[in-house]
Amino acid sequence: MKPTLFLLAAGMGSRYGGLKQLDGLGPNGETIMDYSIYDAIHAGFGKLVFVIRKDFEKDFREKVVSKYEGHLPVEVVFQSIDKIPAGFTVPEGRQKPWGTNHALMMGEPVIHEPFAVVNCDDFYGRESFEVMGKFLSSLPEGSTGKYAMVGFRVGNTLSESGTVSRGICGTDSNHHLQSVVERTKIERKADGQVKYLEDDGETWTPIADTTPVSMNFWGFTPDYFKHSEDYFKYFLGLESTKTNLKAEFFIPLLVDKLIKDGTASVEVLDTTSKWFGVTYPEDRPATVAKFKELVDKGIYPNKLF
């Protein structure tokens, strides 16, 4: 069974200003996700699932989904703040979405096979899709608890325009993930070192350029949805979630929990690929230039679809 590619496209790109998932950056107006989907198809993925916000469904179907429907099956699901388990209510005053793992949960009705999860506004590179496609396709039928993550090297994932958010990973000698901690502010400082800011603190902590980080490129089997539902209920019941109107249910939060309690293992698939994307408006010209360079070198055709 071919794996599915699940694309997280519900964010409006608050730092970038606008719906950056629809921003044409390639020579013929291709979006970053166009390149990801092109790579995924060539890596053996057999279905696309997008999670978006309902309020931009019309534009998304016209500008995005229509391009792929002749190539492979496509599903669209919706994330909204009020899609929470029975018995829970949205805290008064909360407007922020519940985060990446909540967005992932929206795919449960339409995903019944191994699947990869990616951001729509990150360029991951062909090698990343190849290693993930190979991992997911080789899983025995009915596998549970054997997950994967493409591990980028933090020095290859930075923006020159500001801080980035990454899941910093610890691994064992067998390349299995032991821990993942979301750091929301990482950048290369003037002294050349990569550093992250401790949550709610003022101390910048240095880390090696080769430190593996999560770029939200995960590989799961469908049992992950049940784990998500169970832990989301726990998350919603926390007093800190009720009082912090910006608390988010990140994928690394649940993955870390499943690893530590022995429920799942996560193989870290190493890549030397260099991430790029548009985190800030200032990133756009460099990203356009990089896509042009890749096309000029023949790595991608001038027109993808």
Short mmCIF file of C-alpha atoms in Angstrom, two decimals:
data_model
loop_
_atom_site.label_atom_id
_atom_site.label_comp_id
_atom_site.label_asym_id
_atom_site.label_seq_id
_atom_site.Cartn_x
_atom_site.Cartn_y
_atom_site.Cartn_z
CA MET A 1 0.00 0.00 0.00
CA LYS A 2 1.39 3.38 -0.97
CA PRO A 3 1.79 5.88 1.88
CA THR A 4 -0.19 9.11 2.10
CA LEU A 5 1.25 12.62 2.28
CA PHE A 6 -0.56 14.75 4.86
CA LEU A 7 0.08 18.47 4.36
CA LEU A 8 -0.45 20.97 7.17
CA ALA A 9 -1.87 24.08 5.49
CA ALA A 10 -4.19 25.52 8.12
CA GLY A 11 -1.90 28.35 9.23
CA MET A 12 -2.32 31.79 7.75
CA GLY A 13 1.35 32.66 8.19
CA SER A 14 1.07 35.41 10.79
CA ARG A 15 4.78 36.29 10.68
CA TYR A 16 4.84 36.32 6.88
CA GLY A 17 1.61 38.26 6.47
CA GLY A 18 -0.96 36.47 4.34
CA LEU A 19 -1.70 33.02 2.99
CA LYS A 20 1.87 32.04 2.17
CA GLN A 21 0.85 28.51 1.16
CA LEU A 22 -0.52 30.01 -2.07
CA ASP A 23 2.45 32.27 -2.80
CA GLY A 24 3.97 31.51 -6.20
CA LEU A 25 7.74 31.22 -5.80
CA GLY A 26 8.77 29.01 -8.72
CA PRO A 27 9.44 30.15 -12.33
CA ASN A 28 5.81 29.50 -13.30
CA GLY A 29 4.19 30.49 -10.03
CA GLU A 30 4.75 27.16 -8.29
CA THR A 31 4.28 27.11 -4.52
CA ILE A 32 6.61 25.43 -2.06
CA MET A 33 4.06 22.67 -1.62
CA ASP A 34 4.08 22.05 -5.40
CA TYR A 35 7.72 21.02 -5.13
CA SER A 36 7.02 18.86 -2.07
CA ILE A 37 4.17 17.08 -3.83
CA TYR A 38 6.24 16.59 -6.99
CA ASP A 39 8.99 14.99 -4.87
CA ALA A 40 6.48 12.88 -2.94
CA ILE A 41 4.87 11.48 -6.09
CA HIS A 42 8.28 10.46 -7.41
CA ALA A 43 9.08 8.89 -4.02
CA GLY A 44 6.03 6.60 -4.22
CA PHE A 45 3.36 8.40 -2.21
CA GLY A 46 -0.12 7.57 -3.45
CA LYS A 47 -2.55 10.08 -1.90
CA LEU A 48 -2.64 13.68 -0.70
CA VAL A 49 -4.55 14.99 2.30
CA PHE A 50 -4.62 18.72 3.08
CA VAL A 51 -5.75 20.19 6.38
CA ILE A 52 -6.85 23.79 5.93
CA ARG A 53 -9.14 26.37 7.46
CA LYS A 54 -12.67 26.26 6.17
CA ASP A 55 -12.69 29.98 5.39
CA PHE A 56 -10.22 29.68 2.53
CA GLU A 57 -11.53 26.41 1.07
CA LYS A 58 -12.75 27.98 -2.19
CA ASP A 59 -9.42 29.62 -3.04
CA PHE A 60 -7.51 26.55 -1.95
CA ARG A 61 -9.51 24.15 -4.11
CA GLU A 62 -9.30 26.43 -7.14
CA LYS A 63 -5.62 27.33 -6.86
CA VAL A 64 -4.12 24.21 -5.29
CA VAL A 65 -6.23 21.05 -5.28
CA SER A 66 -7.23 21.36 -8.94
CA LYS A 67 -3.59 20.96 -10.00
CA TYR A 68 -3.21 17.53 -8.44
CA GLU A 69 -6.56 15.81 -8.91
CA GLY A 70 -5.51 14.30 -12.22
CA HIS A 71 -2.33 12.85 -10.74
CA LEU A 72 -3.46 11.08 -7.55
CA PRO A 73 -6.36 11.04 -5.04
CA VAL A 74 -6.79 14.22 -2.99
CA GLU A 75 -8.72 14.82 0.25
CA VAL A 76 -9.32 18.08 2.13
CA VAL A 77 -10.10 18.22 5.86
CA PHE A 78 -10.62 21.22 8.13
CA GLN A 79 -9.11 22.44 11.39
CA SER A 80 -11.09 24.75 13.64
CA ILE A 81 -10.68 25.78 17.24
CA ASP A 82 -14.00 24.22 18.29
CA LYS A 83 -13.15 20.71 17.03
CA ILE A 84 -12.41 19.29 20.46
CA PRO A 85 -13.61 16.16 22.31
CA ALA A 86 -17.04 16.04 23.92
CA GLY A 87 -17.08 17.32 27.46
CA PHE A 88 -14.52 20.07 26.82
CA THR A 89 -15.05 23.72 25.96
CA VAL A 90 -12.84 26.32 24.32
CA PRO A 91 -11.46 28.63 27.05
CA GLU A 92 -13.08 32.05 26.95
CA GLY A 93 -11.01 34.48 24.92
CA ARG A 94 -8.96 31.85 23.10
CA GLN A 95 -8.50 32.57 19.39
CA LYS A 96 -5.27 30.71 18.57
CA PRO A 97 -5.59 27.28 16.89
CA TRP A 98 -4.64 24.25 18.97
CA GLY A 99 -1.40 23.46 17.11
CA THR A 100 0.12 20.92 14.77
CA ASN A 101 -0.97 17.72 16.47
CA HIS A 102 -4.55 18.96 16.61
CA ALA A 103 -4.35 19.70 12.87
CA LEU A 104 -3.02 16.18 12.32
CA MET A 105 -6.00 14.71 14.17
CA MET A 106 -8.34 16.09 11.50
CA GLY A 107 -6.99 13.49 9.05
CA GLU A 108 -8.25 10.44 10.92
CA PRO A 109 -11.48 9.94 8.87
CA VAL A 110 -9.61 9.76 5.54
CA ILE A 111 -6.22 8.19 6.40
CA HIS A 112 -6.04 4.42 6.90
CA GLU A 113 -2.48 3.72 5.76
CA PRO A 114 1.04 4.79 6.81
CA PHE A 115 1.42 8.52 6.27
CA ALA A 116 3.95 11.33 6.36
CA VAL A 117 3.22 14.76 7.79
CA VAL A 118 4.83 17.90 6.39
CA ASN A 119 4.44 21.66 6.56
CA CYS A 120 3.28 23.30 3.34
CA ASP A 121 5.62 26.26 3.67
CA ASP A 122 8.89 24.33 4.13
CA PHE A 123 11.08 23.06 1.30
CA TYR A 124 12.47 19.70 2.42
CA GLY A 125 14.33 18.42 -0.64
CA ARG A 126 13.92 15.28 -2.72
CA GLU A 127 16.15 13.08 -0.55
CA SER A 128 13.87 13.64 2.45
CA PHE A 129 10.81 12.30 0.63
CA GLU A 130 12.79 9.36 -0.72
CA VAL A 131 14.00 8.20 2.71
CA MET A 132 10.57 8.68 4.28
CA GLY A 133 8.74 7.00 1.40
CA LYS A 134 11.08 4.02 1.62
CA PHE A 135 10.57 3.72 5.39
CA LEU A 136 6.78 3.87 5.25
CA SER A 137 6.47 1.57 2.23
CA SER A 138 8.60 -1.10 3.90
CA LEU A 139 6.49 -1.33 7.06
CA PRO A 140 4.68 -4.68 7.43
CA GLU A 141 0.92 -4.44 7.07
CA GLY A 142 -0.75 -3.59 10.35
CA SER A 143 2.38 -2.13 11.94
CA THR A 144 1.88 0.00 15.03
CA GLY A 145 4.22 2.09 17.11
CA LYS A 146 7.06 2.19 14.56
CA TYR A 147 7.36 5.79 13.46
CA ALA A 148 10.02 7.91 11.77
CA MET A 149 11.24 11.47 11.53
CA VAL A 150 13.44 13.13 8.95
CA GLY A 151 16.24 14.64 11.02
CA PHE A 152 17.64 17.85 9.59
CA ARG A 153 20.84 19.40 10.92
CA VAL A 154 19.95 22.62 12.72
CA GLY A 155 22.63 24.65 10.94
CA ASN A 156 20.91 23.80 7.63
CA THR A 157 17.50 25.05 8.77
CA LEU A 158 17.94 28.68 9.77
CA SER A 159 16.50 31.90 8.39
CA GLU A 160 18.68 34.95 7.84
CA SER A 161 15.69 37.17 8.65
CA GLY A 162 14.90 36.14 12.21
CA THR A 163 14.44 33.32 14.68
CA VAL A 164 12.89 29.96 13.79
CA SER A 165 11.06 27.29 15.79
CA ARG A 166 12.51 23.76 15.76
CA GLY A 167 12.16 20.55 17.73
CA ILE A 168 15.65 19.78 19.09
CA CYS A 169 16.25 16.05 19.12
CA GLY A 170 18.27 13.61 21.18
CA THR A 171 19.06 10.19 19.65
CA ASP A 172 20.62 6.90 20.77
CA SER A 173 23.34 4.87 19.04
CA ASN A 174 20.73 3.16 16.84
CA HIS A 175 19.43 6.48 15.48
CA HIS A 176 16.21 6.26 17.44
CA LEU A 177 14.72 9.41 18.87
CA GLN A 178 15.04 9.69 22.63
CA SER A 179 13.68 13.18 23.18
CA VAL A 180 12.36 16.15 21.26
CA VAL A 181 11.95 19.59 22.79
CA GLU A 182 10.31 22.42 20.90
CA ARG A 183 12.42 25.58 20.97
CA THR A 184 10.51 28.52 19.56
CA LYS A 185 13.44 30.91 19.07
CA ILE A 186 16.62 29.64 17.36
CA GLU A 187 19.07 31.69 15.32
CA ARG A 188 22.72 32.06 14.38
CA LYS A 189 24.20 34.80 16.53
CA ALA A 190 26.87 37.34 15.62
CA ASP A 191 29.59 35.07 17.04
CA GLY A 192 28.70 32.41 14.47
CA GLN A 193 27.15 30.00 16.95
CA VAL A 194 23.64 28.59 16.68
CA LYS A 195 21.74 29.32 19.88
CA TYR A 196 18.22 28.95 21.25
CA LEU A 197 16.40 31.09 23.78
CA GLU A 198 15.11 29.28 26.83
CA ASP A 199 11.32 29.48 27.10
CA ASP A 200 10.26 32.71 28.82
CA GLY A 201 13.90 33.47 29.62
CA GLU A 202 16.72 35.70 28.55
CA THR A 203 19.53 33.12 28.24
CA TRP A 204 20.74 32.03 24.80
CA THR A 205 22.08 28.44 24.87
CA PRO A 206 24.55 27.31 22.17
CA ILE A 207 24.10 24.06 20.23
CA ALA A 208 26.21 22.35 17.56
CA ASP A 209 25.38 22.98 13.90
CA THR A 210 24.90 19.22 13.38
CA THR A 211 22.30 18.83 16.13
CA PRO A 212 19.32 16.96 14.61
CA VAL A 213 16.08 18.91 14.62
CA SER A 214 12.53 18.22 13.62
CA MET A 215 11.19 20.17 10.66
CA ASN A 216 7.77 18.61 11.23
CA PHE A 217 8.47 15.84 8.70
CA TRP A 218 7.08 12.81 10.51
CA GLY A 219 6.08 9.31 9.48
CA PHE A 220 3.26 7.55 11.35
CA THR A 221 0.92 4.59 11.15
CA PRO A 222 -2.84 5.12 11.78
CA ASP A 223 -2.65 4.03 15.42
CA TYR A 224 -1.13 7.47 16.07
CA PHE A 225 -4.61 9.01 15.79
CA LYS A 226 -5.89 7.13 18.87
CA HIS A 227 -2.84 8.17 20.88
CA SER A 228 -3.50 11.76 19.77
CA GLU A 229 -7.11 11.72 20.89
CA ASP A 230 -6.25 10.29 24.30
CA TYR A 231 -3.44 12.72 25.01
CA PHE A 232 -5.34 15.73 23.68
CA LYS A 233 -7.96 15.10 26.35
CA TYR A 234 -5.22 15.10 28.97
CA PHE A 235 -3.76 18.28 27.46
CA LEU A 236 -7.13 20.07 27.50
CA GLY A 237 -7.63 19.15 31.14
CA LEU A 238 -4.37 20.73 32.27
CA GLU A 239 -4.76 23.91 34.29
CA SER A 240 -1.95 25.47 32.25
CA THR A 241 -3.92 24.86 29.05
CA LYS A 242 -7.03 26.44 30.50
CA THR A 243 -5.19 29.58 31.64
CA ASN A 244 -2.70 29.99 28.78
CA LEU A 245 -4.74 31.04 25.75
CA LYS A 246 -1.76 30.36 23.47
CA ALA A 247 -0.98 26.82 24.67
CA GLU A 248 -0.49 24.49 21.69
CA PHE A 249 -0.71 20.73 21.20
CA PHE A 250 2.51 20.21 19.22
CA ILE A 251 3.38 16.94 17.47
CA PRO A 252 6.72 16.72 19.37
CA LEU A 253 4.81 16.94 22.66
CA LEU A 254 2.97 13.68 22.00
CA VAL A 255 5.91 11.97 20.28
CA ASP A 256 8.10 12.67 23.29
CA LYS A 257 5.46 11.18 25.59
CA LEU A 258 5.05 8.01 23.48
CA ILE A 259 8.81 7.43 23.38
CA LYS A 260 9.29 7.89 27.10
CA ASP A 261 6.48 5.55 28.10
CA GLY A 262 7.63 2.87 25.63
CA THR A 263 4.54 3.00 23.42
CA ALA A 264 6.44 3.84 20.22
CA SER A 265 9.88 4.08 18.66
CA VAL A 266 10.88 6.78 16.19
CA GLU A 267 13.70 6.19 13.72
CA VAL A 268 15.55 9.38 12.81
CA LEU A 269 16.23 9.41 9.07
CA ASP A 270 19.32 11.53 8.57
CA THR A 271 19.53 14.03 5.73
CA THR A 272 22.09 16.61 4.71
CA SER A 273 19.42 18.50 2.77
CA LYS A 274 19.25 22.22 3.37
CA TRP A 275 15.85 23.53 4.36
CA PHE A 276 14.54 26.76 3.01
CA GLY A 277 11.23 28.50 3.15
CA VAL A 278 9.46 31.78 3.76
CA THR A 279 9.22 32.37 7.48
CA TYR A 280 9.47 36.15 7.05
CA PRO A 281 8.71 38.46 4.08
CA GLU A 282 12.44 39.14 3.78
CA ASP A 283 13.02 35.43 2.99
CA ARG A 284 11.02 35.59 -0.24
CA PRO A 285 13.62 36.90 -2.75
CA ALA A 286 16.22 34.33 -1.69
CA THR A 287 13.65 31.51 -1.93
CA VAL A 288 12.62 32.58 -5.43
CA ALA A 289 16.29 32.61 -6.44
CA LYS A 290 16.88 29.13 -5.01
CA PHE A 291 13.98 27.62 -6.95
CA LYS A 292 15.25 29.24 -10.14
CA GLU A 293 18.67 27.75 -9.49
CA LEU A 294 17.22 24.26 -8.97
CA VAL A 295 15.28 24.54 -12.23
CA ASP A 296 18.28 25.92 -14.12
CA LYS A 297 20.35 22.93 -12.91
CA GLY A 298 17.69 20.52 -14.19
CA ILE A 299 16.82 19.19 -10.75
CA TYR A 300 13.21 20.17 -11.39
CA PRO A 301 11.42 20.71 -14.71
CA ASN A 302 10.44 24.25 -15.64
CA LYS A 303 6.78 23.32 -15.18
CA LEU A 304 5.92 20.74 -12.51
CA PHE A 305 2.28 19.96 -13.28
#
